[in-house]
């Protein structure tokens, strides 16, 4: 602080003009406490300022007659220079996010972020690496790197509801990114009325957004730097009648694409086997290029600049060794007992008869729902005696109540009630959230009927009563051939380690009734109830997490029984043995299930046993499929799983299995169905799919339709070495840290 009397010509002063000093040219006193200063700033501009006594505390002499001095705050200078250095740090460390995160990324993860995604401005990309390859790590590295470079301020992650907490935990623990989950409470507590504008780092559940027009309207009022969509294949659409039939999720994907600068889709199953559907999916990234329906021979869809897909068998560690161990699948066929075979025949006759009656219905919505219910019933027949018994019993009870209602109302016709909106899900029932899938199955199975009159409904109820009694006989007989095969597997030598301790085993089934049935039997076989834990769609997040941790951490827990609620977003590489007690009707789910144990961190060879009844109609089709898989697996290794969903689509496989149920007693139909499966898994066709769809694309390498070799991989690692190690470089690279 200086006094007004100390102001003189030639003095350089701070505190009068904002953020800059000036040199006094002349001083004129107007009063004892007021002085007029004529000054010249650093640019030579003249000015005048009236200064009163009360401003003396703000005044500071820089240097008498000198515009610069070196007596500033050194700590403040250091703080500013350090902030500037950090802001430019990415220019000196090309993989800065790697060294500021709690991760040890692998070569394919580094090349994905620094070779494929960061180079694209703006980013429109599909990351389609195999399950278990660490796509969440890649997304986190991308976010961290964009944040460091000042290119990311607002980020939205859209994922299935069951994965929201897992995303939040991993982004915070590994990348120090404090994402918030969008909840009803947070929506209602928004100060501005729009929670999307108040939360710069947000995780939102896919169906929460897709089913709410109100949330979508609020979302449309915001803009984002980056939006990441996990399990993006759920945002599907298809062509029907020459027109696009979008789902609610697909419409949401379109909206998300329009409100963000960077858009990243992530899925391990991008292709459902239909090229036109895949093109619609890619239109989320580039609507102009993929406009219109794909037609063979007319369109080409080179997606190499918009996506990357790496298969597990070609992923390597820094030292060149394979990242994933080998995976092997085995087919375990079995013959039904005489009583089981009788039940299968009777239920099949019932299903076929009801299918024919449904075909005669004029209401297409009701026809489709009835067919869907009958398909579920047939799948539960193949699952277990417990599942088919409970399903028939519940269906008979529900239809009996409807019959009583019709009699009370004194009407001869049966009202169908509200149909399940299956078309809204684009017939992709397999992609529903597991809890929703189980609830919908039960609702449809219990209420859908082709009966149009009281007489027809009474006849169906009587038939169901006979089937219920037969199913009860099978259940009480104790002769369950499928369980016999599983019990033999549980006693195999391969399921015990060198010390005689039982190895951990994952068993997948389709239905909750079968899950409970198996839990009782496995506990009796092992002699300990605590040896078995279960995961199904009815579990809350905390219970599910508790079961997962018990299986992975508790040596006393040896078997995990699960429905497809554990098919996504759960890491089970603590085990390397798996059994498909029930086979899914969507081929992609085979890989998703296997991917729970065959993922990063797995060190043992993974084994999968598929149980299938040989003499049943759909069993013959699946047996043909699995035998072809066994043959091609020997020729192509585990890579056959990587294109299975593209070789034979889920909808196509379901159609084949339904045809087998309805017309499987005709030899010509059986031969045709088996031939279709063999054609879809033709060795040359599989090799073509591997060559054209599963590409390894690295920065600096030439894009081709085939596989890139080790030279291209080595080039990628030279471009993006691990710079966090102290070892000497080897062949131009740093050694792995």
XYZ file of C-alpha atoms in Angstrom:
737
model
C 0.000 0.000 0.000
C 1.217 3.519 -0.802
C -0.096 6.986 0.038
C -1.398 9.399 -2.579
C 1.503 11.750 -1.781
C 3.973 9.105 -3.012
C 2.509 9.108 -6.520
C 4.844 10.933 -8.907
C 5.723 11.121 -12.578
C 7.387 8.008 -14.008
C 6.098 5.673 -11.288
C 4.541 2.378 -12.462
C 1.480 1.511 -10.402
C -0.846 -1.484 -10.022
C -4.386 -1.337 -8.618
C -6.031 1.374 -10.681
C -6.767 -0.433 -13.937
C -7.977 -4.049 -13.788
C -5.294 -6.694 -14.434
C -2.590 -4.309 -15.704
C -0.155 -1.667 -14.554
C 0.382 1.857 -15.950
C 2.993 4.598 -15.797
C 2.088 8.003 -14.314
C 2.564 10.922 -16.749
C 1.213 13.763 -14.576
C -0.315 14.260 -11.094
C -2.868 17.015 -10.294
C -4.348 17.569 -6.794
C -8.030 18.479 -6.716
C -8.468 18.211 -2.943
C -6.514 17.098 0.077
C -7.886 13.565 -0.437
C -8.399 13.554 -4.218
C -5.825 13.370 -7.008
C -6.172 13.202 -10.802
C -3.672 10.937 -12.534
C -2.772 11.121 -16.224
C -1.249 7.774 -17.211
C 0.102 5.745 -20.100
C -0.428 1.987 -20.293
C 1.894 -0.650 -21.767
C 0.407 -0.102 -25.220
C 1.176 3.615 -25.142
C -2.435 4.648 -24.707
C -3.080 7.760 -22.581
C -5.870 8.052 -20.021
C -6.942 9.847 -16.855
C -8.269 8.524 -13.548
C -9.698 10.268 -10.455
C -8.267 8.548 -7.329
C -9.533 9.135 -3.777
C -7.843 8.497 -0.434
C -9.935 5.390 0.327
C -8.295 3.546 -2.621
C -4.805 3.705 -1.131
C -4.934 0.030 0.084
C -5.373 -1.089 -3.538
C -2.347 0.776 -4.888
C 1.054 -0.856 -5.336
C 4.243 0.515 -6.866
C 5.680 -2.017 -9.295
C 8.982 -0.290 -9.827
C 9.899 3.332 -10.011
C 10.214 4.078 -13.702
C 10.283 0.298 -14.718
C 7.288 -1.678 -16.119
C 8.562 -5.093 -14.853
C 9.696 -6.535 -11.571
C 10.567 -9.955 -10.146
C 9.130 -9.658 -6.664
C 5.817 -11.467 -7.387
C 4.382 -14.461 -5.501
C 6.601 -17.438 -6.359
C 4.142 -20.022 -5.040
C 1.401 -18.607 -7.227
C 3.709 -18.666 -10.260
C 4.537 -22.304 -9.575
C 0.862 -23.198 -9.246
C 0.005 -21.542 -12.552
C 2.912 -23.120 -14.414
C 2.105 -26.573 -12.981
C -1.522 -26.241 -14.058
C -0.365 -25.290 -17.546
C 2.066 -28.225 -17.626
C -0.670 -30.663 -16.621
C -3.016 -29.236 -19.221
C -0.439 -29.963 -21.926
C 0.784 -33.252 -20.441
C -0.875 -35.375 -23.132
C 1.466 -33.780 -25.696
C 4.451 -35.319 -23.918
C 2.875 -38.619 -22.771
C 0.812 -40.193 -25.587
C -0.910 -42.588 -23.174
C -1.420 -40.299 -20.198
C -4.769 -41.819 -19.197
C -3.049 -45.195 -18.790
C -0.611 -43.766 -16.251
C -3.223 -41.820 -14.304
C -5.675 -44.728 -13.938
C -5.650 -47.867 -11.811
C -5.573 -50.237 -14.779
C -3.007 -52.373 -16.561
C -4.275 -52.186 -20.141
C -3.480 -54.800 -22.746
C -2.232 -54.210 -26.299
C -5.669 -54.474 -27.920
C -7.115 -52.011 -25.406
C -4.366 -49.458 -26.045
C -4.734 -49.724 -29.826
C -8.523 -49.395 -29.537
C -8.351 -46.112 -27.615
C -5.227 -44.473 -29.032
C -5.236 -45.960 -32.505
C -8.896 -46.272 -33.405
C -11.019 -43.901 -31.337
C -9.012 -40.825 -30.325
C -7.981 -40.228 -33.914
C -11.612 -39.820 -34.979
C -13.056 -36.338 -34.515
C -15.928 -36.469 -34.005
C -16.050 -40.091 -32.870
C -18.756 -42.351 -34.335
C -17.675 -45.872 -33.554
C -18.818 -49.421 -32.784
C -16.563 -51.365 -30.433
C -17.531 -55.004 -30.985
C -14.740 -57.031 -29.389
C -15.551 -60.439 -27.945
C -17.151 -60.784 -24.486
C -14.595 -60.517 -21.715
C -12.057 -58.481 -23.719
C -12.407 -55.432 -21.445
C -14.632 -53.026 -23.382
C -15.489 -51.170 -20.160
C -11.773 -50.537 -19.602
C -11.463 -49.162 -23.142
C -14.434 -46.833 -22.634
C -12.994 -45.623 -19.313
C -9.589 -44.931 -20.881
C -11.286 -42.967 -23.662
C -13.236 -40.880 -21.156
C -10.143 -40.239 -19.052
C -8.042 -39.240 -22.049
C -10.701 -36.867 -23.420
C -11.087 -35.338 -19.948
C -7.341 -34.743 -19.672
C -7.301 -33.078 -23.086
C -10.163 -30.766 -22.169
C -12.474 -32.374 -24.731
C -14.902 -33.946 -22.270
C -17.123 -32.113 -19.813
C -20.465 -33.921 -20.135
C -20.666 -37.696 -20.554
C -23.646 -40.069 -20.523
C -23.447 -43.862 -20.229
C -26.586 -45.776 -21.279
C -26.634 -49.437 -20.260
C -29.029 -52.221 -19.168
C -30.333 -51.690 -15.659
C -28.450 -54.617 -14.158
C -25.105 -53.119 -15.259
C -25.554 -49.557 -13.984
C -23.945 -50.109 -10.568
C -21.102 -52.089 -12.110
C -20.354 -49.234 -14.525
C -20.422 -46.723 -11.678
C -18.052 -48.790 -9.530
C -15.514 -49.467 -12.286
C -15.388 -45.890 -13.579
C -14.810 -44.544 -10.079
C -12.417 -47.182 -8.773
C -10.266 -47.464 -11.898
C -10.509 -43.992 -13.472
C -11.573 -41.641 -10.612
C -14.661 -40.606 -12.582
C -17.572 -39.786 -10.213
C -20.543 -40.829 -12.330
C -24.051 -40.588 -10.853
C -26.861 -43.025 -11.642
C -30.112 -41.481 -12.829
C -32.795 -42.508 -10.330
C -36.412 -41.513 -9.783
C -35.424 -39.591 -6.651
C -32.748 -37.694 -8.563
C -35.216 -36.852 -11.334
C -37.794 -35.520 -8.874
C -35.202 -33.548 -6.883
C -33.785 -31.713 -9.919
C -33.571 -27.995 -9.109
C -34.132 -26.947 -12.719
C -36.658 -29.677 -13.438
C -34.201 -31.419 -15.771
C -31.758 -33.767 -14.070
C -29.906 -34.341 -17.358
C -28.673 -30.737 -17.390
C -27.535 -30.887 -13.743
C -25.470 -34.096 -13.899
C -22.393 -33.770 -16.138
C -21.317 -37.412 -15.584
C -24.385 -39.645 -15.676
C -25.315 -43.317 -15.997
C -28.861 -44.019 -17.204
C -30.699 -47.313 -17.614
C -31.610 -48.189 -21.190
C -35.251 -49.130 -20.637
C -35.802 -46.305 -18.165
C -35.112 -43.887 -21.023
C -36.645 -45.824 -23.920
C -40.032 -46.263 -22.201
C -40.471 -42.711 -20.941
C -41.504 -39.982 -23.392
C -41.116 -37.435 -20.598
C -37.477 -38.346 -19.969
C -36.740 -38.355 -23.688
C -38.228 -34.860 -24.005
C -35.919 -33.625 -21.221
C -32.977 -35.468 -22.759
C -33.602 -33.723 -26.091
C -33.010 -30.349 -24.388
C -29.435 -31.266 -23.470
C -26.225 -31.849 -25.370
C -23.291 -34.104 -24.524
C -19.634 -34.409 -25.401
C -19.699 -38.226 -25.295
C -22.461 -40.832 -25.058
C -21.534 -44.500 -24.545
C -24.154 -47.225 -25.120
C -23.336 -50.616 -23.610
C -25.013 -53.790 -24.949
C -25.956 -51.623 -27.912
C -27.344 -54.567 -29.922
C -30.508 -54.151 -27.871
C -31.194 -50.963 -29.851
C -32.340 -52.987 -32.839
C -34.775 -52.512 -35.698
C -35.881 -54.570 -38.689
C -37.682 -54.345 -42.001
C -41.230 -55.660 -42.271
C -43.443 -55.159 -45.287
C -40.776 -53.018 -46.903
C -40.797 -50.541 -44.014
C -38.528 -50.056 -41.025
C -40.055 -51.351 -37.794
C -38.101 -49.498 -35.074
C -38.316 -50.467 -31.429
C -38.476 -47.951 -28.603
C -34.831 -48.675 -27.882
C -33.892 -47.995 -31.513
C -35.711 -44.659 -31.449
C -33.784 -43.792 -28.296
C -30.537 -44.671 -30.075
C -31.440 -42.279 -32.887
C -32.099 -39.502 -30.385
C -28.850 -40.130 -28.531
C -26.929 -39.964 -31.791
C -28.306 -36.488 -32.481
C -27.491 -34.842 -29.138
C -23.844 -35.813 -28.770
C -20.551 -34.975 -30.447
C -18.870 -38.331 -29.759
C -21.009 -41.488 -29.952
C -19.649 -44.902 -28.934
C -21.639 -48.144 -29.240
C -20.384 -51.261 -27.458
C -21.573 -54.837 -27.949
C -20.073 -58.285 -28.322
C -22.896 -59.414 -30.651
C -23.408 -56.671 -33.233
C -24.755 -58.924 -35.963
C -27.888 -61.060 -35.638
C -27.310 -62.809 -38.957
C -29.476 -60.449 -41.041
C -27.490 -57.974 -43.107
C -30.423 -55.570 -43.463
C -30.860 -55.429 -39.666
C -27.124 -54.859 -39.221
C -27.292 -51.978 -41.682
C -30.126 -50.392 -39.696
C -28.026 -50.772 -36.569
C -25.044 -49.066 -38.229
C -27.366 -46.229 -39.301
C -27.229 -45.103 -35.664
C -23.641 -44.080 -36.412
C -23.995 -42.916 -40.026
C -27.575 -42.462 -41.194
C -26.576 -41.198 -44.642
C -24.347 -44.094 -45.623
C -26.722 -46.799 -44.390
C -29.954 -45.287 -45.669
C -32.450 -47.699 -47.257
C -32.781 -51.463 -47.144
C -29.709 -53.570 -47.803
C -29.944 -55.705 -50.931
C -27.415 -58.386 -51.867
C -25.591 -57.663 -55.098
C -26.536 -53.985 -54.978
C -25.201 -52.671 -51.691
C -21.826 -52.981 -50.073
C -21.384 -52.192 -46.404
C -17.720 -51.697 -45.603
C -17.796 -50.806 -41.924
C -14.043 -50.955 -41.260
C -13.885 -47.197 -40.601
C -16.796 -47.323 -38.136
C -16.144 -50.428 -36.089
C -13.617 -52.863 -34.723
C -14.122 -56.474 -33.774
C -11.384 -58.607 -32.272
C -11.908 -62.262 -31.436
C -10.425 -63.831 -28.338
C -8.242 -66.338 -30.135
C -6.222 -63.512 -31.747
C -5.681 -61.308 -28.694
C -2.145 -61.310 -27.329
C -0.285 -60.130 -24.265
C 2.703 -57.773 -24.517
C 5.079 -60.726 -24.651
C 3.249 -62.217 -27.635
C 1.545 -65.051 -25.763
C -2.212 -65.619 -26.248
C -4.297 -63.542 -23.871
C -7.050 -66.139 -23.504
C -6.628 -69.841 -22.815
C -8.177 -72.433 -25.076
C -11.924 -73.104 -24.840
C -13.533 -76.453 -25.550
C -17.175 -77.448 -25.916
C -18.648 -80.948 -25.664
C -22.033 -82.335 -26.616
C -23.618 -84.692 -24.094
C -26.535 -86.513 -25.670
C -28.958 -88.668 -23.696
C -32.036 -90.822 -24.284
C -35.316 -90.201 -22.488
C -36.797 -92.852 -20.241
C -39.991 -94.567 -21.392
C -42.219 -92.456 -19.151
C -40.389 -89.227 -20.095
C -40.757 -90.087 -23.758
C -44.497 -90.582 -23.279
C -44.793 -87.163 -21.632
C -42.821 -85.572 -24.478
C -45.111 -87.185 -27.044
C -48.306 -86.095 -25.267
C -47.162 -82.503 -24.688
C -45.891 -82.291 -28.281
C -49.277 -83.461 -29.591
C -51.001 -80.856 -27.421
C -48.669 -78.078 -28.611
C -49.062 -79.086 -32.264
C -52.856 -79.182 -31.977
C -52.988 -75.776 -30.314
C -50.614 -74.334 -32.924
C -53.014 -75.470 -35.648
C -55.966 -73.942 -33.799
C -54.036 -70.692 -33.367
C -53.392 -70.569 -37.132
C -57.149 -70.457 -37.662
C -57.570 -67.346 -35.487
C -58.358 -64.115 -37.283
C -56.668 -61.943 -34.663
C -52.975 -61.916 -35.649
C -51.941 -60.467 -32.286
C -53.706 -63.261 -30.444
C -52.350 -65.841 -32.888
C -48.773 -64.717 -32.277
C -49.220 -64.618 -28.512
C -50.703 -68.126 -28.403
C -47.856 -69.436 -30.529
C -45.378 -67.750 -28.238
C -47.002 -69.347 -25.166
C -46.900 -72.803 -26.745
C -43.232 -72.346 -27.617
C -42.445 -71.493 -23.990
C -44.340 -74.589 -22.846
C -42.331 -76.791 -25.199
C -39.047 -75.282 -24.013
C -39.993 -75.980 -20.393
C -40.775 -79.556 -21.357
C -37.172 -79.899 -22.522
C -35.890 -78.244 -19.346
C -36.963 -80.549 -16.502
C -39.926 -82.572 -15.132
C -40.341 -79.911 -12.449
C -40.537 -77.056 -14.977
C -43.123 -78.730 -17.211
C -45.225 -79.893 -14.263
C -45.358 -76.460 -12.634
C -46.016 -74.774 -16.009
C -48.925 -77.069 -16.886
C -50.383 -76.762 -13.377
C -50.267 -72.953 -13.414
C -51.677 -72.800 -16.939
C -54.567 -75.119 -16.059
C -55.371 -73.089 -12.911
C -55.362 -69.781 -14.814
C -57.546 -71.130 -17.628
C -59.919 -72.656 -15.060
C -60.412 -69.205 -13.535
C -61.159 -67.756 -16.957
C -63.679 -70.524 -17.568
C -65.438 -69.732 -14.283
C -65.537 -66.034 -15.185
C -67.101 -66.860 -18.549
C -69.743 -69.040 -16.886
C -70.577 -66.300 -14.362
C -71.019 -63.842 -17.189
C -73.147 -66.424 -19.028
C -71.270 -65.937 -22.300
C -70.495 -68.615 -24.845
C -67.385 -66.876 -26.183
C -64.055 -66.473 -24.441
C -62.630 -62.959 -24.362
C -58.948 -62.946 -25.057
C -58.101 -60.026 -22.823
C -55.154 -57.734 -23.359
C -52.525 -59.162 -25.678
C -48.861 -58.971 -24.830
C -47.193 -56.427 -27.101
C -44.595 -58.790 -28.522
C -44.159 -56.799 -31.722
C -42.904 -53.861 -29.688
C -39.880 -55.977 -28.858
C -39.358 -56.801 -32.528
C -39.635 -60.512 -31.778
C -36.276 -60.272 -30.017
C -37.585 -61.659 -26.763
C -34.146 -63.000 -25.870
C -32.836 -59.449 -25.424
C -35.254 -58.508 -22.667
C -33.941 -57.882 -19.175
C -33.923 -61.351 -17.525
C -36.445 -60.383 -14.842
C -38.802 -59.022 -17.505
C -38.305 -62.098 -19.655
C -39.234 -64.432 -16.810
C -42.280 -62.353 -15.836
C -43.488 -62.104 -19.432
C -43.054 -65.831 -19.999
C -45.218 -66.618 -16.998
C -47.883 -64.081 -17.937
C -48.146 -65.209 -21.558
C -47.954 -68.916 -20.803
C -50.686 -68.770 -18.174
C -53.256 -66.717 -20.076
C -52.822 -67.287 -23.857
C -55.234 -69.803 -25.376
C -56.650 -70.473 -28.830
C -60.030 -71.509 -27.354
C -62.869 -69.313 -28.610
C -65.826 -70.849 -26.759
C -66.543 -72.225 -23.319
C -66.747 -75.730 -24.764
C -63.314 -75.435 -26.429
C -61.789 -73.996 -23.257
C -63.258 -76.803 -21.117
C -61.800 -79.376 -23.525
C -58.366 -77.765 -23.304
C -58.531 -77.676 -19.509
C -59.422 -81.386 -19.426
C -56.458 -82.128 -21.688
C -54.160 -80.073 -19.469
C -55.451 -82.003 -16.449
C -54.386 -85.283 -18.052
C -50.976 -83.814 -18.921
C -50.582 -82.531 -15.373
C -51.173 -85.996 -13.938
C -48.680 -87.518 -16.380
C -46.087 -84.833 -15.562
C -46.627 -85.511 -11.858
C -45.976 -89.237 -12.444
C -42.703 -88.412 -14.210
C -41.758 -86.010 -11.418
C -42.404 -88.611 -8.711
C -40.783 -91.473 -10.592
C -37.283 -90.157 -9.947
C -36.283 -91.170 -13.480
C -34.787 -88.000 -14.930
C -32.251 -88.887 -17.604
C -31.071 -85.326 -17.999
C -30.277 -85.062 -14.303
C -28.529 -88.427 -14.498
C -26.141 -86.993 -17.098
C -25.464 -83.927 -14.960
C -24.814 -86.046 -11.870
C -22.284 -88.084 -13.876
C -20.571 -84.866 -14.926
C -20.452 -83.679 -11.312
C -18.515 -86.825 -10.420
C -16.040 -86.671 -13.300
C -12.329 -86.593 -12.506
C -11.968 -83.309 -14.434
C -14.098 -81.558 -11.804
C -11.496 -82.199 -9.084
C -8.018 -80.685 -8.705
C -4.800 -82.519 -7.846
C -5.587 -82.308 -4.128
C -8.999 -83.879 -4.629
C -10.869 -80.606 -4.051
C -13.920 -79.976 -6.206
C -13.422 -77.230 -8.809
C -15.959 -74.431 -9.129
C -18.692 -75.050 -11.707
C -21.297 -72.790 -13.357
C -24.597 -74.369 -14.489
C -26.951 -72.389 -16.742
C -30.635 -73.126 -17.063
C -33.539 -71.283 -18.693
C -36.267 -71.468 -16.056
C -36.638 -70.688 -12.359
C -38.488 -73.946 -11.606
C -35.585 -75.942 -13.023
C -33.158 -73.778 -11.058
C -34.837 -74.631 -7.752
C -35.160 -78.277 -8.781
C -31.438 -78.528 -9.546
C -30.453 -76.665 -6.393
C -32.118 -79.309 -4.218
C -30.591 -82.206 -6.137
C -27.065 -80.773 -6.342
C -27.068 -79.990 -2.615
C -28.099 -83.548 -1.823
C -25.418 -84.923 -4.148
C -22.670 -82.743 -2.662
C -23.945 -83.237 0.882
C -23.772 -79.540 1.798
C -26.437 -76.878 1.229
C -23.895 -74.033 1.444
C -22.021 -75.455 -1.570
C -24.640 -74.053 -3.987
C -25.621 -70.439 -4.716
C -28.150 -69.171 -7.255
C -28.563 -66.102 -9.469
C -31.862 -65.437 -11.229
C -33.950 -62.500 -12.428
C -35.894 -62.243 -9.172
C -32.825 -61.323 -7.109
C -32.165 -57.725 -6.156
C -28.804 -56.158 -6.970
C -27.408 -56.632 -3.463
C -28.466 -60.292 -3.299
C -27.082 -60.937 -6.758
C -23.759 -59.308 -5.838
C -23.611 -61.297 -2.622
C -24.150 -64.579 -4.500
C -21.495 -63.637 -7.067
C -18.927 -62.764 -4.408
C -19.668 -65.936 -2.428
C -19.033 -68.049 -5.521
C -15.785 -66.260 -6.333
C -14.351 -65.827 -2.832
C -15.748 -68.600 -0.605
C -13.948 -71.933 -0.978
C -17.002 -73.687 0.454
C -19.197 -72.539 -2.470
C -18.569 -74.878 -5.382
C -21.557 -74.576 -7.751
C -23.309 -71.525 -9.169
C -26.761 -72.183 -10.621
C -27.942 -69.359 -12.872
C -30.519 -68.315 -15.404
C -29.557 -65.806 -18.089
C -29.735 -63.112 -15.411
C -26.041 -64.027 -15.026
C -25.460 -64.075 -18.786
C -24.454 -60.407 -18.949
C -22.341 -58.108 -16.841
C -20.965 -60.668 -14.416
C -17.352 -61.856 -14.140
C -16.948 -65.520 -13.257
C -13.377 -66.264 -14.384
C -12.805 -67.735 -10.932
C -14.280 -70.856 -12.534
C -13.345 -72.502 -15.829
C -16.024 -75.195 -16.023
C -19.591 -74.668 -17.266
C -22.665 -76.739 -18.104
C -25.569 -75.655 -20.301
C -28.339 -77.662 -18.648
C -30.823 -75.897 -20.948
C -29.742 -74.749 -24.390
C -30.788 -71.235 -25.440
C -32.737 -70.768 -28.657
C -30.527 -67.818 -29.550
C -27.000 -68.843 -30.684
C -25.506 -65.569 -29.427
C -26.382 -66.617 -25.874
C -24.064 -69.608 -26.159
C -21.138 -67.216 -26.534
C -22.466 -64.798 -23.899
C -22.721 -67.588 -21.355
C -19.303 -69.019 -22.233
C -17.917 -65.473 -21.998
C -18.730 -65.342 -18.279
C -15.798 -67.675 -17.549
C -13.715 -67.206 -20.718
C -12.583 -63.624 -20.128
C -9.542 -61.567 -19.155
C -7.926 -63.033 -16.058
C -8.785 -66.637 -16.915
C -5.689 -68.867 -16.781
C -7.204 -72.336 -17.218
C -8.546 -74.068 -20.306
C -12.326 -73.512 -20.284
C -14.689 -76.459 -20.733
C -18.373 -76.337 -21.634
C -20.793 -79.278 -21.651
C -24.086 -78.965 -23.569
C -26.870 -81.370 -22.561
C -29.352 -82.311 -25.293
C -32.043 -84.994 -25.596
C -31.277 -86.946 -28.757
C -34.703 -88.369 -29.579
C -36.782 -85.198 -29.241
C -37.708 -83.192 -32.303
C -35.955 -79.961 -31.439
C -33.176 -82.011 -29.854
C -32.323 -83.496 -33.240
C -31.936 -80.034 -34.762
C -29.784 -78.816 -31.888
C -27.756 -82.018 -31.936
C -26.979 -81.427 -35.608
C -25.936 -77.869 -34.733
C -23.698 -78.940 -31.852
C -22.055 -81.753 -33.827
C -21.194 -79.299 -36.586
C -19.844 -76.935 -33.934
C -17.650 -79.729 -32.564
C -16.222 -80.433 -36.030
C -15.609 -76.801 -36.942
C -14.176 -76.073 -33.519
C -11.402 -78.547 -34.245
C -10.652 -76.808 -37.542
C -11.121 -73.170 -36.462
C -10.548 -73.367 -32.717
C -12.854 -71.349 -30.502
C -13.289 -68.817 -33.326
C -16.412 -70.666 -34.434
C -18.229 -69.147 -31.438
C -17.336 -65.664 -32.646
C -19.470 -65.899 -35.797
C -22.089 -68.404 -34.664
C -24.722 -65.694 -34.251
C -23.996 -64.408 -37.760
C -23.919 -67.889 -39.319
C -27.373 -68.740 -37.981
C -29.565 -65.978 -36.596
C -31.556 -66.359 -33.384
C -34.868 -65.850 -35.183
C -33.876 -68.409 -37.823
C -32.913 -71.003 -35.222
C -36.177 -70.463 -33.350
C -38.119 -70.951 -36.575
C -36.244 -74.193 -37.262
C -36.941 -75.513 -33.768
C -40.644 -74.583 -33.949
C -40.943 -76.306 -37.330
C -39.271 -79.355 -35.823
C -41.868 -79.380 -33.015
C -44.812 -78.966 -35.372
C -43.773 -81.107 -38.321
C -40.851 -83.142 -36.981
C -42.639 -86.451 -37.505
C -42.277 -85.960 -41.272
C -38.963 -87.303 -42.563
C -38.749 -84.770 -45.395
C -39.096 -81.873 -42.943
C -36.493 -83.314 -40.581
C -34.027 -83.811 -43.430
C -34.624 -80.267 -44.688
C -34.124 -78.723 -41.238
C -30.919 -80.640 -40.626
C -29.640 -79.628 -44.062
C -30.314 -75.966 -43.292
C -28.205 -76.239 -40.143
C -25.385 -77.975 -42.019
C -25.442 -75.315 -44.726
C -25.333 -72.484 -42.184
C -22.269 -74.038 -40.543
C -20.508 -74.961 -43.767
C -16.726 -74.747 -43.167
C -16.052 -72.403 -46.092
C -18.964 -70.148 -45.104
C -17.633 -69.870 -41.557
C -14.168 -69.008 -42.862
C -15.631 -66.316 -45.100
C -17.519 -64.851 -42.153
C -14.369 -64.822 -40.068
C -12.429 -63.129 -42.874
C -14.977 -60.428 -43.617
C -16.609 -59.671 -40.270
C -14.014 -60.293 -37.580
C -11.211 -57.944 -38.654
C -8.115 -56.893 -36.818
C -7.579 -53.216 -37.631
C -4.497 -51.474 -36.267
C -3.250 -47.909 -36.761
C -0.845 -47.510 -39.648
C -1.658 -50.894 -41.157
C -3.302 -51.476 -44.505
C -7.019 -52.233 -44.259
C -7.848 -55.526 -45.892
C -10.644 -58.038 -45.744
C -8.427 -60.608 -44.054
C -6.541 -61.007 -40.816
C -3.579 -58.823 -39.944
C -0.503 -60.752 -38.956
C 2.053 -60.391 -36.209
C 3.922 -57.667 -38.129
C 0.878 -55.383 -37.977
C 0.400 -56.195 -34.311
C 4.032 -55.407 -33.555
C 3.688 -52.129 -35.441
C 0.695 -51.227 -33.291
C 2.644 -51.798 -30.111
C 5.576 -49.777 -31.433
C 3.210 -46.875 -32.060
C 1.707 -47.111 -28.563
C 4.296 -48.677 -26.230
C 3.834 -49.042 -22.514
C 5.841 -46.015 -21.380
C 5.400 -46.645 -17.680
C 8.199 -49.185 -17.271
C 11.851 -48.916 -16.356
C 13.166 -51.758 -18.528
C 15.265 -51.150 -21.601
C 13.460 -51.030 -24.972
C 13.426 -54.208 -27.011
C 13.307 -53.935 -30.818
C 12.220 -50.342 -30.543
C 9.619 -51.098 -27.877
C 9.658 -50.752 -24.142
C 9.255 -54.002 -22.320
C 5.900 -54.607 -20.646
C 5.644 -52.885 -17.287
